[in-house]
Structure formats: structure tokens, C-alpha cells
Coordinates of C-alpha atoms in Angstrom, one line a residue:
M25 CA -18.9 -96.8 258.7
I26 CA -19.0 -93.9 256.8
V27 CA -21.7 -92.6 254.3
C28 CA -20.3 -92.0 251.3
D29 CA -23.4 -91.7 249.1
D30 CA -27.0 -92.6 249.0
H31 CA -26.1 -96.0 247.2
V32 CA -22.7 -97.3 248.2
L33 CA -21.5 -97.9 251.7
Y34 CA -17.6 -98.4 251.9
L35 CA -16.5 -100.6 255.0
C36 CA -13.0 -99.1 256.0
P37 CA -11.5 -102.1 258.2
K38 CA -7.6 -101.1 259.6
G39 CA -5.0 -103.9 259.7
V40 CA -6.7 -106.4 257.3
W41 CA -3.9 -108.6 256.0
G42 CA -1.6 -106.7 258.2
G43 CA -1.4 -103.5 255.9
N44 CA -2.2 -99.9 256.0
W45 CA -5.0 -97.8 254.2
K46 CA -4.3 -94.3 253.5
V47 CA -4.8 -91.3 251.3
T48 CA -2.3 -88.5 251.0
L49 CA -3.9 -85.2 249.4
E50 CA -2.4 -81.4 248.9
N51 CA -4.1 -78.3 248.8
Q52 CA -3.7 -76.4 245.4
C53 CA -4.3 -72.7 244.3
A54 CA -5.3 -72.0 240.6
L55 CA -6.2 -69.3 238.5
R56 CA -9.5 -69.1 236.8
G57 CA -9.5 -70.4 233.5
T58 CA -6.3 -72.5 234.0
S59 CA -5.8 -76.1 234.6
V60 CA -4.7 -77.7 237.8
V61 CA -3.7 -81.0 239.2
L62 CA -5.0 -82.3 242.6
K63 CA -1.9 -84.1 243.8
C64 CA -2.8 -87.5 245.6
E65 CA -1.2 -90.7 246.8
Y66 CA -3.0 -93.7 248.3
D67 CA -1.9 -96.9 249.7
Y68 CA -3.6 -100.3 250.8
P69 CA -2.8 -103.7 252.5
F70 CA -0.7 -106.5 250.5
G71 CA -3.0 -108.7 248.8
N72 CA -5.7 -106.4 247.8
I73 CA -6.5 -105.3 244.3
V74 CA -8.1 -102.1 243.6
T75 CA -11.0 -102.2 241.7
V76 CA -12.9 -98.6 242.2
V77 CA -11.4 -95.2 242.4
R78 CA -13.5 -92.2 243.1
W79 CA -13.1 -88.4 243.6
F80 CA -15.6 -86.5 245.7
K81 CA -16.5 -83.0 246.4
V82 CA -17.3 -82.0 250.0
Q83 CA -21.0 -80.3 250.3
Q84 CA -22.5 -79.0 253.3
V85 CA -26.0 -80.1 253.9
S86 CA -27.6 -79.0 257.0
G87 CA -24.3 -78.2 258.7
N88 CA -23.2 -81.7 258.0
R89 CA -20.5 -82.4 255.3
K90 CA -21.7 -85.0 252.5
L91 CA -19.6 -86.3 249.8
L92 CA -20.8 -86.0 246.4
P93 CA -19.3 -87.8 243.4
L94 CA -18.0 -85.6 240.7
S95 CA -20.3 -87.1 238.2
D96 CA -23.2 -86.1 240.2
L97 CA -22.4 -82.9 240.5
P98 CA -25.2 -80.2 238.9
S99 CA -22.6 -78.6 236.5
P100 CA -19.9 -81.4 236.1
P101 CA -16.6 -79.5 235.7
D102 CA -13.8 -80.9 233.2
F103 CA -12.2 -83.4 235.7
T104 CA -9.8 -86.0 234.5
Y105 CA -8.3 -88.8 236.5
I106 CA -4.8 -88.9 235.6
G107 CA -3.9 -91.7 238.3
N108 CA -4.0 -95.3 238.4
Y109 CA -5.0 -98.2 240.4
R110 CA -1.6 -98.6 242.4
G111 CA -1.2 -95.7 244.5
D112 CA -1.4 -92.6 242.0
C113 CA -4.6 -90.9 242.5
K114 CA -4.0 -87.0 240.6
L115 CA -7.0 -85.5 239.3
N116 CA -6.6 -83.0 236.6
V117 CA -9.1 -80.0 236.6
N118 CA -9.8 -78.3 233.2
N119 CA -10.6 -74.6 232.9
V120 CA -10.8 -73.7 236.6
Q121 CA -13.7 -71.7 237.5
P122 CA -14.9 -70.1 240.7
A123 CA -17.5 -72.5 241.3
D124 CA -14.6 -75.3 241.3
E125 CA -13.5 -73.9 244.6
G126 CA -13.7 -76.1 247.6
E127 CA -12.8 -79.3 249.4
Y128 CA -12.1 -82.7 247.5
A129 CA -11.5 -86.2 248.9
F130 CA -10.3 -89.4 247.5
G131 CA -11.7 -92.7 247.9
F132 CA -11.0 -96.4 246.6
T133 CA -12.5 -100.1 247.0
A134 CA -10.0 -103.0 246.8
T135 CA -10.4 -106.8 247.1
F136 CA -10.8 -107.0 250.7
G137 CA -12.0 -103.7 251.5
G138 CA -11.9 -100.0 250.8
F139 CA -10.9 -96.6 252.0
I140 CA -12.0 -92.7 252.0
S141 CA -9.6 -89.8 253.0
Q142 CA -10.2 -88.5 256.3
R143 CA -8.6 -85.3 255.3
Y144 CA -9.4 -83.1 252.2
A145 CA -7.6 -81.2 249.5
Y146 CA -8.7 -77.7 249.3
L147 CA -8.9 -76.2 245.7
S148 CA -8.6 -72.3 245.8
V149 CA -9.6 -70.4 242.4
K150 CA -8.1 -67.2 242.1
E151 CA -8.2 -64.3 239.5
L152 CA -5.0 -63.0 237.8
T153 CA -5.5 -59.4 238.8
T154 CA -4.1 -56.2 237.4
V155 CA -3.5 -53.3 240.3
V156 CA -3.1 -49.8 239.3
Q157 CA -2.2 -47.3 241.8
P158 CA -3.4 -45.0 242.0
S159 CA -6.5 -45.7 239.7
T160 CA -7.2 -41.8 239.4
V161 CA -3.8 -39.6 238.8
T162 CA -3.4 -36.0 238.2
E163 CA -1.5 -35.3 235.1
G164 CA 2.3 -35.6 235.9
G165 CA 1.8 -37.6 238.9
T166 CA 3.4 -41.1 239.6
V167 CA 1.7 -44.4 238.7
R168 CA 2.5 -48.0 239.4
L169 CA 1.4 -51.1 237.7
T170 CA 1.5 -54.6 239.0
C171 CA 0.1 -58.0 238.1
S172 CA -1.3 -60.4 241.2
S173 CA -2.5 -64.1 241.0
G174 CA -3.3 -64.5 244.8
C175 CA -1.7 -68.0 244.8
P176 CA 1.5 -68.7 246.3
Q177 CA 3.2 -69.8 243.2
P178 CA 4.9 -66.9 241.3
V179 CA 3.3 -65.9 238.0
E180 CA 5.1 -64.8 235.0
A181 CA 3.0 -61.9 233.6
V182 CA 3.3 -58.7 231.1
L183 CA 1.3 -55.9 231.0
F184 CA -0.9 -54.4 228.1
K185 CA -2.9 -51.4 227.7
D186 CA -5.6 -51.4 225.0
G187 CA -3.7 -54.2 223.1
Q188 CA -0.5 -52.5 223.3
L189 CA 2.6 -53.7 225.2
V190 CA 3.5 -51.7 228.4
L191 CA 7.2 -51.4 228.9
L192 CA 7.6 -49.6 232.2
S193 CA 5.6 -50.7 235.0
V194 CA 6.2 -47.2 237.0
F195 CA 5.8 -43.9 235.1
R196 CA 4.6 -40.4 235.5
A197 CA 1.3 -40.1 234.0
R198 CA 0.4 -38.3 230.9
I199 CA -3.0 -37.7 229.1
E200 CA -2.2 -40.6 226.7
D201 CA -1.5 -42.8 229.3
A202 CA -5.3 -42.9 230.4
G203 CA -6.9 -46.3 229.3
R204 CA -7.4 -49.7 230.3
Y205 CA -4.7 -52.1 231.6
Y206 CA -4.4 -55.9 232.0
C207 CA -2.2 -58.5 232.8
V208 CA -1.4 -61.7 230.7
G209 CA 0.2 -64.5 232.5
L210 CA 1.8 -68.1 231.8
F211 CA 0.2 -70.5 234.8
G212 CA 1.8 -74.0 234.1
Q213 CA 0.9 -74.6 230.6
K214 CA -1.9 -72.3 230.4
T215 CA -2.1 -68.6 229.4
V216 CA -4.4 -66.5 231.4
R217 CA -5.7 -63.0 231.0
S218 CA -6.6 -60.6 233.9
A219 CA -9.6 -58.3 233.9
S220 CA -8.9 -54.8 232.5
V221 CA -8.5 -52.0 234.9
A222 CA -9.0 -48.6 233.9
L223 CA -6.4 -45.5 234.5
K224 CA -7.9 -42.0 234.7
V225 CA -5.8 -39.2 234.3
H226 CA -7.2 -35.9 235.4
Y227 CA -5.8 -32.7 233.5
A228 CA -6.7 -29.3 233.1
P229 CA -8.8 -27.9 230.2
K230 CA -6.9 -28.6 226.6
K231 CA -8.1 -27.8 223.3
V232 CA -10.3 -24.8 224.4
N233 CA -12.5 -23.6 221.5
L234 CA -14.8 -21.0 220.7
T235 CA -17.1 -21.5 217.6
M236 CA -19.6 -18.9 216.2
S237 CA -22.7 -19.6 214.1
P238 CA -22.8 -18.2 211.5
S239 CA -19.0 -17.7 211.3
E240 CA -19.3 -14.9 208.6
D241 CA -21.6 -12.4 206.5
I242 CA -23.5 -11.5 210.0
I243 CA -25.8 -8.9 209.4
K244 CA -27.2 -6.4 211.8
G245 CA -30.6 -7.7 213.3
G246 CA -29.5 -11.5 212.9
T247 CA -28.8 -14.1 215.5
V248 CA -25.4 -15.3 216.6
A249 CA -24.9 -18.3 218.6
F250 CA -21.5 -18.9 220.6
T251 CA -20.3 -22.3 221.9
C252 CA -17.4 -23.1 224.1
S253 CA -15.9 -26.4 224.3
S254 CA -12.8 -28.2 225.6
D255 CA -10.9 -31.6 226.1
A256 CA -10.8 -31.8 230.1
N257 CA -10.8 -34.6 233.0
P258 CA -12.8 -34.0 234.7
P259 CA -15.1 -32.5 232.1
V260 CA -15.8 -28.9 232.3
T261 CA -19.4 -28.0 234.0
Q262 CA -21.5 -25.1 232.5
S263 CA -20.4 -23.0 235.4
G264 CA -16.7 -23.6 234.3
Y265 CA -17.2 -21.7 230.9
S266 CA -17.0 -17.9 230.4
L267 CA -17.1 -15.6 227.3
Y268 CA -15.2 -12.4 227.1
R269 CA -15.5 -9.6 224.4
D270 CA -12.3 -7.4 224.2
G271 CA -11.3 -9.0 227.7
E272 CA -14.7 -7.8 229.2
F273 CA -16.7 -10.6 230.7
V274 CA -19.7 -11.2 228.7
S275 CA -21.6 -14.2 230.4
S276 CA -21.1 -17.6 232.1
G277 CA -22.2 -21.0 230.5
Q278 CA -21.2 -23.1 227.5
N279 CA -23.3 -21.6 225.1
H280 CA -24.3 -17.7 224.6
N281 CA -27.0 -16.3 222.0
I282 CA -27.5 -12.8 220.4
S283 CA -30.8 -12.5 219.3
D284 CA -30.5 -9.0 217.7
I285 CA -27.1 -8.5 216.6
Q286 CA -25.9 -4.7 216.8
P287 CA -22.9 -3.0 215.6
S288 CA -21.9 -2.6 219.3
H289 CA -21.6 -6.3 219.6
S290 CA -18.6 -6.3 217.4
G291 CA -15.1 -7.2 218.8
R292 CA -13.0 -10.1 219.5
Y293 CA -14.3 -12.9 221.7
H294 CA -12.7 -16.0 223.6
C295 CA -14.1 -18.1 226.3
R296 CA -12.2 -19.4 229.3
A297 CA -12.5 -23.2 230.5
W298 CA -12.0 -24.1 234.2
N299 CA -12.3 -27.7 236.2
S300 CA -10.2 -26.9 239.4
I301 CA -6.9 -28.9 237.9
S302 CA -4.1 -26.6 237.4
W303 CA -1.5 -26.8 234.6
R304 CA 1.9 -25.1 234.9
G305 CA 0.4 -23.1 237.6
S306 CA -2.7 -22.1 236.0
S307 CA -6.3 -23.4 236.1
L308 CA -7.9 -20.8 233.8
I309 CA -7.5 -22.0 230.2
N310 CA -8.5 -19.5 227.3
S311 CA -9.3 -20.2 223.9
S312 CA -8.0 -18.8 220.8
E313 CA -9.8 -15.3 219.8
I314 CA -12.6 -15.1 217.0
T315 CA -13.7 -11.7 215.5
L316 CA -17.4 -10.9 215.4
D317 CA -17.7 -8.3 212.6
V318 CA -21.5 -6.9 212.5
Q319 CA -22.2 -5.6 208.8
Y320 CA -24.7 -3.0 208.3
R321 CA -25.9 -0.5 205.7
P322 CA -24.8 3.3 205.9
M323 CA -26.0 4.9 209.3
N324 CA -25.3 8.0 211.2
I325 CA -25.2 10.3 208.1
S326 CA -24.2 13.9 208.2
V327 CA -23.6 16.7 206.1
S328 CA -20.9 19.7 206.7
V329 CA -20.7 22.7 204.9
D330 CA -17.3 24.4 204.6
P331 CA -16.1 27.6 204.8
Q332 CA -18.8 29.1 207.1
P333 CA -20.5 31.5 206.6
V334 CA -21.4 31.0 203.1
V335 CA -20.3 34.0 201.1
E336 CA -21.9 34.8 197.5
G337 CA -19.0 34.2 194.5
N338 CA -16.9 32.0 197.2
S339 CA -16.5 28.2 196.5
V340 CA -18.6 26.0 198.8
N341 CA -18.0 22.1 199.5
L342 CA -20.6 20.1 201.0
T343 CA -19.0 16.8 202.5
C344 CA -21.2 13.6 203.4
S345 CA -19.9 11.6 206.3
S346 CA -21.5 7.9 207.5
T347 CA -20.6 4.9 209.0
A348 CA -21.1 1.7 207.2
N349 CA -19.6 -2.2 206.9
P350 CA -18.8 -2.8 204.4
A351 CA -17.8 0.9 203.7
A352 CA -20.2 3.1 201.5
D353 CA -19.2 2.9 197.8
N354 CA -21.7 5.6 196.3
Y355 CA -23.0 9.0 197.2
T356 CA -25.7 11.1 195.6
W357 CA -26.7 14.6 196.2
Y358 CA -30.3 15.7 195.5
K359 CA -31.6 19.5 195.9
R360 CA -35.2 20.1 196.8
T361 CA -36.9 22.3 194.4
E362 CA -40.1 24.1 195.1
T363 CA -42.9 24.8 192.9
P364 CA -46.4 26.8 193.7
I365 CA -48.0 23.2 193.4
S366 CA -45.4 20.6 194.2
S367 CA -41.8 19.8 195.7
S368 CA -39.3 17.4 194.2
M369 CA -35.8 16.2 194.8
V370 CA -33.4 16.6 191.8
Q371 CA -30.1 14.9 191.7
V372 CA -27.3 17.7 191.5
G373 CA -24.0 15.7 191.9
S374 CA -22.3 12.6 193.1
G375 CA -19.4 11.7 195.3
Q376 CA -18.6 12.3 198.9
V377 CA -17.8 16.1 198.5
L378 CA -20.4 18.5 196.2
S379 CA -18.3 21.3 195.3
L380 CA -19.8 24.8 194.1
P381 CA -17.1 26.8 192.5
S382 CA -18.8 29.9 193.1
M383 CA -21.8 30.4 195.3
G384 CA -24.7 32.4 194.0
A385 CA -28.4 32.6 194.6
S386 CA -29.5 29.5 192.6
H387 CA -27.4 27.4 194.9
T388 CA -29.4 27.9 198.1
G389 CA -31.9 25.6 199.3
F390 CA -32.2 22.1 200.8
Y391 CA -29.6 19.6 200.0
V392 CA -29.8 15.5 200.8
C393 CA -27.1 13.2 200.4
R394 CA -27.9 9.5 199.8
V395 CA -25.4 6.9 200.5
R396 CA -25.3 3.3 199.5
S397 CA -23.2 0.4 200.0
S398 CA -23.7 -3.6 199.3
L399 CA -26.4 -3.7 201.9
G400 CA -28.7 -0.9 200.9
G401 CA -28.6 2.8 201.3
N402 CA -29.8 5.6 203.7
N403 CA -30.5 9.4 203.3
S404 CA -29.2 12.4 205.6
T405 CA -31.4 14.9 207.0
E406 CA -32.1 18.0 204.7
V407 CA -29.4 20.7 205.3
M408 CA -30.1 24.3 204.4
L409 CA -27.7 26.1 202.4
D410 CA -27.9 30.0 202.3
M411 CA -25.9 33.3 202.0
K412 CA -25.4 35.2 205.0
E413 CA -23.7 38.1 203.1
T414 CA -22.9 39.2 199.4
L415 CA -19.2 38.9 198.4
H416 CA -19.5 42.3 196.4
G417 CA -20.7 44.4 199.1
S418 CA -17.9 43.0 201.6
H419 CA -15.3 43.9 199.0
T420 CA -16.3 47.5 197.9
L421 CA -17.2 48.6 201.4
P422 CA -13.5 49.0 202.8
V423 CA -12.6 50.5 199.1
L424 CA -15.1 53.4 199.2
A425 CA -14.5 54.1 202.9
G426 CA -10.9 54.4 202.1
I427 CA -11.5 56.8 199.3
G428 CA -13.9 59.0 201.4
I429 CA -11.2 59.1 204.1
A430 CA -8.7 60.2 201.6
F431 CA -11.1 62.7 199.7
F432 CA -12.1 64.1 203.5
M433 CA -8.4 64.7 204.3
M434 CA -7.9 66.8 201.3
L435 CA -10.6 69.0 201.9
V436 CA -9.7 69.3 205.1
I437 CA -6.3 70.6 204.2
V438 CA -7.7 72.8 201.5
L439 CA -9.8 74.5 204.1
L440 CA -6.6 74.9 206.7
L441 CA -4.8 76.3 203.8
F442 CA -7.5 78.9 202.5
C443 CA -8.1 80.0 206.3
L444 CA -4.1 80.7 206.8
L445 CA -3.8 82.6 203.7
K446 CA -7.0 84.6 204.4
K447 CA -5.5 85.5 207.8
K448 CA -2.1 86.5 206.4
Q449 CA -3.5 88.4 203.4
P450 CA -3.1 92.2 203.9
A451 CA -5.9 94.7 204.1
S452 CA -4.8 96.6 201.1
P453 CA -2.0 96.8 198.6
D454 CA -0.4 100.0 200.2
T455 CA -0.3 97.9 203.5
K456 CA 1.4 94.8 202.0
Q457 CA 4.1 97.4 200.2
T458 CA 4.7 98.9 203.5
D459 CA 5.2 95.4 205.0
F460 CA 7.6 94.3 202.5
S461 CA 9.6 97.6 202.7
G462 CA 10.0 97.0 206.3
I463 CA 12.3 94.0 205.6
G464 CA 13.7 95.3 202.5
S465 CA 17.2 95.4 204.2
S466 CA 16.8 91.7 205.1
S467 CA 19.6 89.2 203.6
E468 CA 17.2 86.3 203.1
D469 CA 15.6 85.0 200.4
P470 CA 12.4 87.1 199.2
Y471 CA 10.0 84.1 199.3
D472 CA 8.2 83.3 202.3
T473 CA 8.1 79.5 203.1
V474 CA 5.2 78.2 204.9
Y475 CA 5.1 74.5 206.5
A476 CA 1.9 72.8 207.7
N477 CA 1.9 69.7 209.7
V478 CA -1.7 68.2 209.9
Q479 CA -2.5 65.1 211.6
M480 CA -5.5 63.2 211.5
F481 CA -7.0 61.1 214.3
P482 CA -9.0 58.3 212.8
S483 CA -10.8 57.7 216.0
S484 CA -14.3 59.0 214.7
P485 CA -15.1 60.0 211.0
L486 CA -15.0 63.5 209.9
P487 CA -18.0 65.0 208.1
V488 CA -17.8 66.9 205.1
A489 CA -17.6 70.6 205.6
T490 CA -20.3 73.1 204.0
A491 CA -19.6 76.7 202.8
S492 CA -21.1 78.0 205.9
Q493 CA -19.0 75.7 208.0
R494 CA -15.8 76.4 206.1
D495 CA -16.5 80.1 207.3
S496 CA -17.0 79.3 210.6
H497 CA -13.9 76.8 210.9
C498 CA -11.7 79.7 209.6
D499 CA -12.7 82.3 212.1
A500 CA -12.6 80.5 215.4
P501 CA -12.3 76.7 215.4
K502 CA -14.2 75.2 218.2
S503 CA -13.7 72.1 220.3
H504 CA -15.5 69.5 218.5
E505 CA -15.3 65.6 218.3
E506 CA -14.9 66.2 214.4
V507 CA -12.2 68.9 214.5
T508 CA -9.0 68.0 213.0
Y509 CA -5.9 69.8 214.6
S510 CA -3.0 71.0 212.9
T511 CA 0.2 72.6 213.5
V512 CA 1.6 75.3 210.9
T513 CA 4.7 76.5 211.2
I514 CA 5.6 79.8 208.9
K515 CA 9.2 80.7 208.5
T516 CA 9.9 84.4 206.9
R517 CA 13.2 84.6 205.0
N518 CA 14.7 88.4 204.5
L519 CA 14.9 89.9 201.2
R520 CA 18.3 90.2 199.6
P521 CA 18.5 93.4 197.6
P522 CA 20.5 92.9 194.0
S523 CA 23.1 95.6 195.0
H524 CA 24.2 98.3 197.2
T525 CA 24.3 102.0 195.6
N526 CA 24.3 105.3 196.4
N527 CA 21.4 106.0 194.3
S528 CA 18.3 105.9 196.9
G529 CA 15.9 106.1 193.9
A530 CA 17.2 103.0 192.3
S531 CA 16.9 101.1 195.8
H532 CA 13.4 102.1 196.3
D533 CA 12.7 101.4 192.6
S534 CA 14.0 98.1 193.3
R535 CA 11.9 97.2 196.6
S536 CA 9.0 98.4 194.8
K537 CA 9.5 95.9 191.9
M538 CA 10.3 93.3 194.0
S539 CA 7.2 94.0 196.3
K540 CA 4.9 93.6 193.3
T541 CA 6.5 90.4 192.2
D542 CA 6.6 88.7 195.4
I543 CA 5.0 85.1 195.9
S544 CA 4.6 83.3 199.0
V545 CA 5.0 79.8 198.8
I546 CA 3.2 77.3 201.2
Y547 CA 4.2 73.7 202.1
A548 CA 1.6 71.3 203.8
T549 CA 2.9 68.2 205.2
V550 CA -0.4 65.9 206.1
T551 CA 0.3 62.7 208.6
K552 CA -2.4 60.2 209.1
S553 CA -2.3 58.6 212.6
S554 CA -2.2 54.6 211.9

């Protein structure tokens, strides 16, 4: 005797009327959510009429098996008896759930007895599973997708990714291949879908981007914020970002702020991202460059004077220079005016260059250049404009010096000639007459020629001689730094008588006449050493 439940006892005699009591069951495997039929056959002795059929689920109670009718289950599943009362005892289970898994038994009651199966049918409930191998792959790696039911019978299934049909079950992973995959299978007459499985594709940083705020009209002294971002898997950490200016490292981290921006911060910036994943041989990926252009009003203003030194009468240019961004577009010149009781600045011109065509005493003083741009203006320091030497004196001095030297040379020549004539002049007319008579028979020209070569050495200036000094020079020139040396060559030509006669008186008269009219000619050549 077997206890079937708390209310009904089935007596299972064997061999009543010569027949056999039996129940044949088969184990089944079903996918969650599908329907399954528990196959069952039973037999009984001839002459019996089956009156009651019932399915039981085997429960474990205190280590003992207890048969609990399906109708008494806490959450009765969707069971449908599809057998009959003549040997077919199949049971249909709809929408199989994991709680339905277990052992099942069948029993029946007939006219002359009843029977409960001694062996049980085991119902396995499985999940349709999507398998992604590997579930995490580096870009370019191989991925294999499969659908598994866990049941012996094959399952016809197709793969989907985020609702899109997947044509290849084996492929090389791309970034866009990342997502959730699942299988949809046909199990009997029922369609079942597996749980989705994620495929993670790791890749090096892409779309590395550097942003700057504000992006334009950055004024000196303001604040600028740099932010670096990227698309990467795994994501780039804070330490994986670096900021560079003109190729030089600035800082690490995703964000970089400059609170007091200066012109020195201007340059081309880019950021670099790193997450340990290489792409085409490189694991350091750079963003595109952005330009930081710091604007500032004119600064470092200076004034230059050309030419130097400033000379009276010459033209003078005052040039104003500065650095500014945007460039300076206005230059104004001011000159300080002084009065006994006050001092003020007076505008004297505009433009980057202030030109003074002819420097004069009224132009001397302190000048200031004011430079302006669209952002404002600044002044230069005061520049003193002064004349070092007058133009008139510088020109007339060489002229006067030349005239003085020429005059002194002429004076020296006259003194030399005077001294020579004084030394060569006879003491009395009689002596001069005797001298000329001594050369009366000479065949040369009756005129004496005197050549004087005078060289002047300009190493030291020569003083103007006084009357007393002239006499001393004529008598005996002394060796002195101011003495000018001269070389005088006197050539005497013989007097040619007009004719030869026997009349001595005529000859004598002729010589006498010639001596009275004789004139000495002196040539002087003066050479100035350059």
C-alpha cells in the first residue's frame, strides 16, 4: 500500500483477473517559456474501466518523497491532461518555468483497482543561452557567437544585436560591434528568446577633443579653462590626460585652468589621451590643436631718436614702438612745456613717427608718445631731445681752417722770397755792375731764373710771423717745430751780347746798358704734403 495523498489510498493489487498494471514515463527537457509534453502510457488488466486519472509532482518532505497532486501545488502551473482513459496519459505543460522542474508521477483508478507509477519522469527546465566568446575583446580581436539550449534536442535559433539581425557568428571586433546580443529559437511550436549578453570592445582613445572656454576674445588678466575629452573603452582616467603648449608639457588631468591669463600663455594647445590600449602601434592619441591668443592693450612702449647725436638744422625722427594685440592703431605725440608756475603736455603730432625737418632750439625738451588700440592706451616714458653740437659751427670750422692754412702758406712763401732777394742783392750799384760785366761774354740769356720748391708738412700748424720774426728768419732760420723748410734752386744763364765788333767802346756801352736794364725773374713752386 502506497500513500498517494492525505485523502485517497490506492490499492495496487497485481494480477487481478490475469492482467498487468503499469505506467511508462519519459524524461523531458524544455526551454523556459516553451511548452512541453510529458509522454506517458499506462496499462491495466482486462475487464477494468478507468474512472480516475491523476498526475502528481514528487515533493521531498523530511527526506521522504511525497506525491502531491498538481491541483494542490501552491502555484499550480498551466498543466493540461491530453491523454485519455484507455492507455494514453500525456500531460502538456505550457509556459514552462524553472519552478516546474522536478519529478512527476502518474496514477489511475479503475473498476477493480488502481495503480501509481513506480518510476518518475524528470522534467528539466533550461534557458536558451547566448554565448559570446570572449565577452570582452580588444578592437580587431576575433569574436564567436553561439546559441545554446542545454537540451538534447537541437534548437533552431538566430542571433540579434540590439534588435538587428546578425549575419556572421564569427567576426573581427570593431567598435560598432559592441552591444547586447541574444538568440531567438524555435522550440516545438513555441518561439523563445534568450537573455541578452553584452560584448565589450576595448579600444584606444578616439575623438580626442580639447575645448577652451571662453573660446575667443581672451583678454589679459582673465580666466581660461581647458577641458580634454575622448571616446575610449575603458574610459581615460584623470591621469591619462595631458595638456601641451607648442609641444611642451603643461599639466596632467582632464581639466586645466589659468586664472590670470598673460600674453606669455599664448600658443597652440593640444591634449593627449591614454588608456593603455594601442591602435596601429600607438597608445598616445593627440587632439587637434587650438590657438590661445591673449589680447592686451599697448605695452612695452619705447621711443627711439634717429639720427644720433641731434645736430641743429638737421632733420630728426622720433619713432614710437610697442607691443599690442590687436595692433595699435593710434599714435599721439606730446611735448612738455614748462612755465614758471606750471608744467603741461601739449600735443605736437600724430603717427608712429614724429619728424622734425630742421632741428632748432625750440624743439628741445621732453617728448611722450601715447599709443592706443581698441582695448585702451598707454604712454611711453618721457624722452629728452637735446642738441649736442650746432650745425653752423661744424661746417664753418673746416672752411676757416682751410683759409687760415692757405693764407699762412702764402705768407711763408712771401717771407722766403723776400729773404732770398735780400741775400742775393748787391751792396751797391757799382758792385752789381761789376758782377754783370764779369759774365758779359756769356752766351746765355741775360735774365736770371730762380726756382723755389717749398714743401709744407701739416703735422703741426704754423704761426703767423711778426715783423721781428721775419728778420730773424731771414738771417738764420733755427730748427723749430713751426719752421717750414724749402729748397731753392737758382740757375744763372750767360748774357748774350747783341753782336761782336771791334769797337770796344760800343761793347762796353752795350754791357753797361744791359746791366741797367737787367731784371731777375724768380719762380716759386709750393707743394703741400697731403
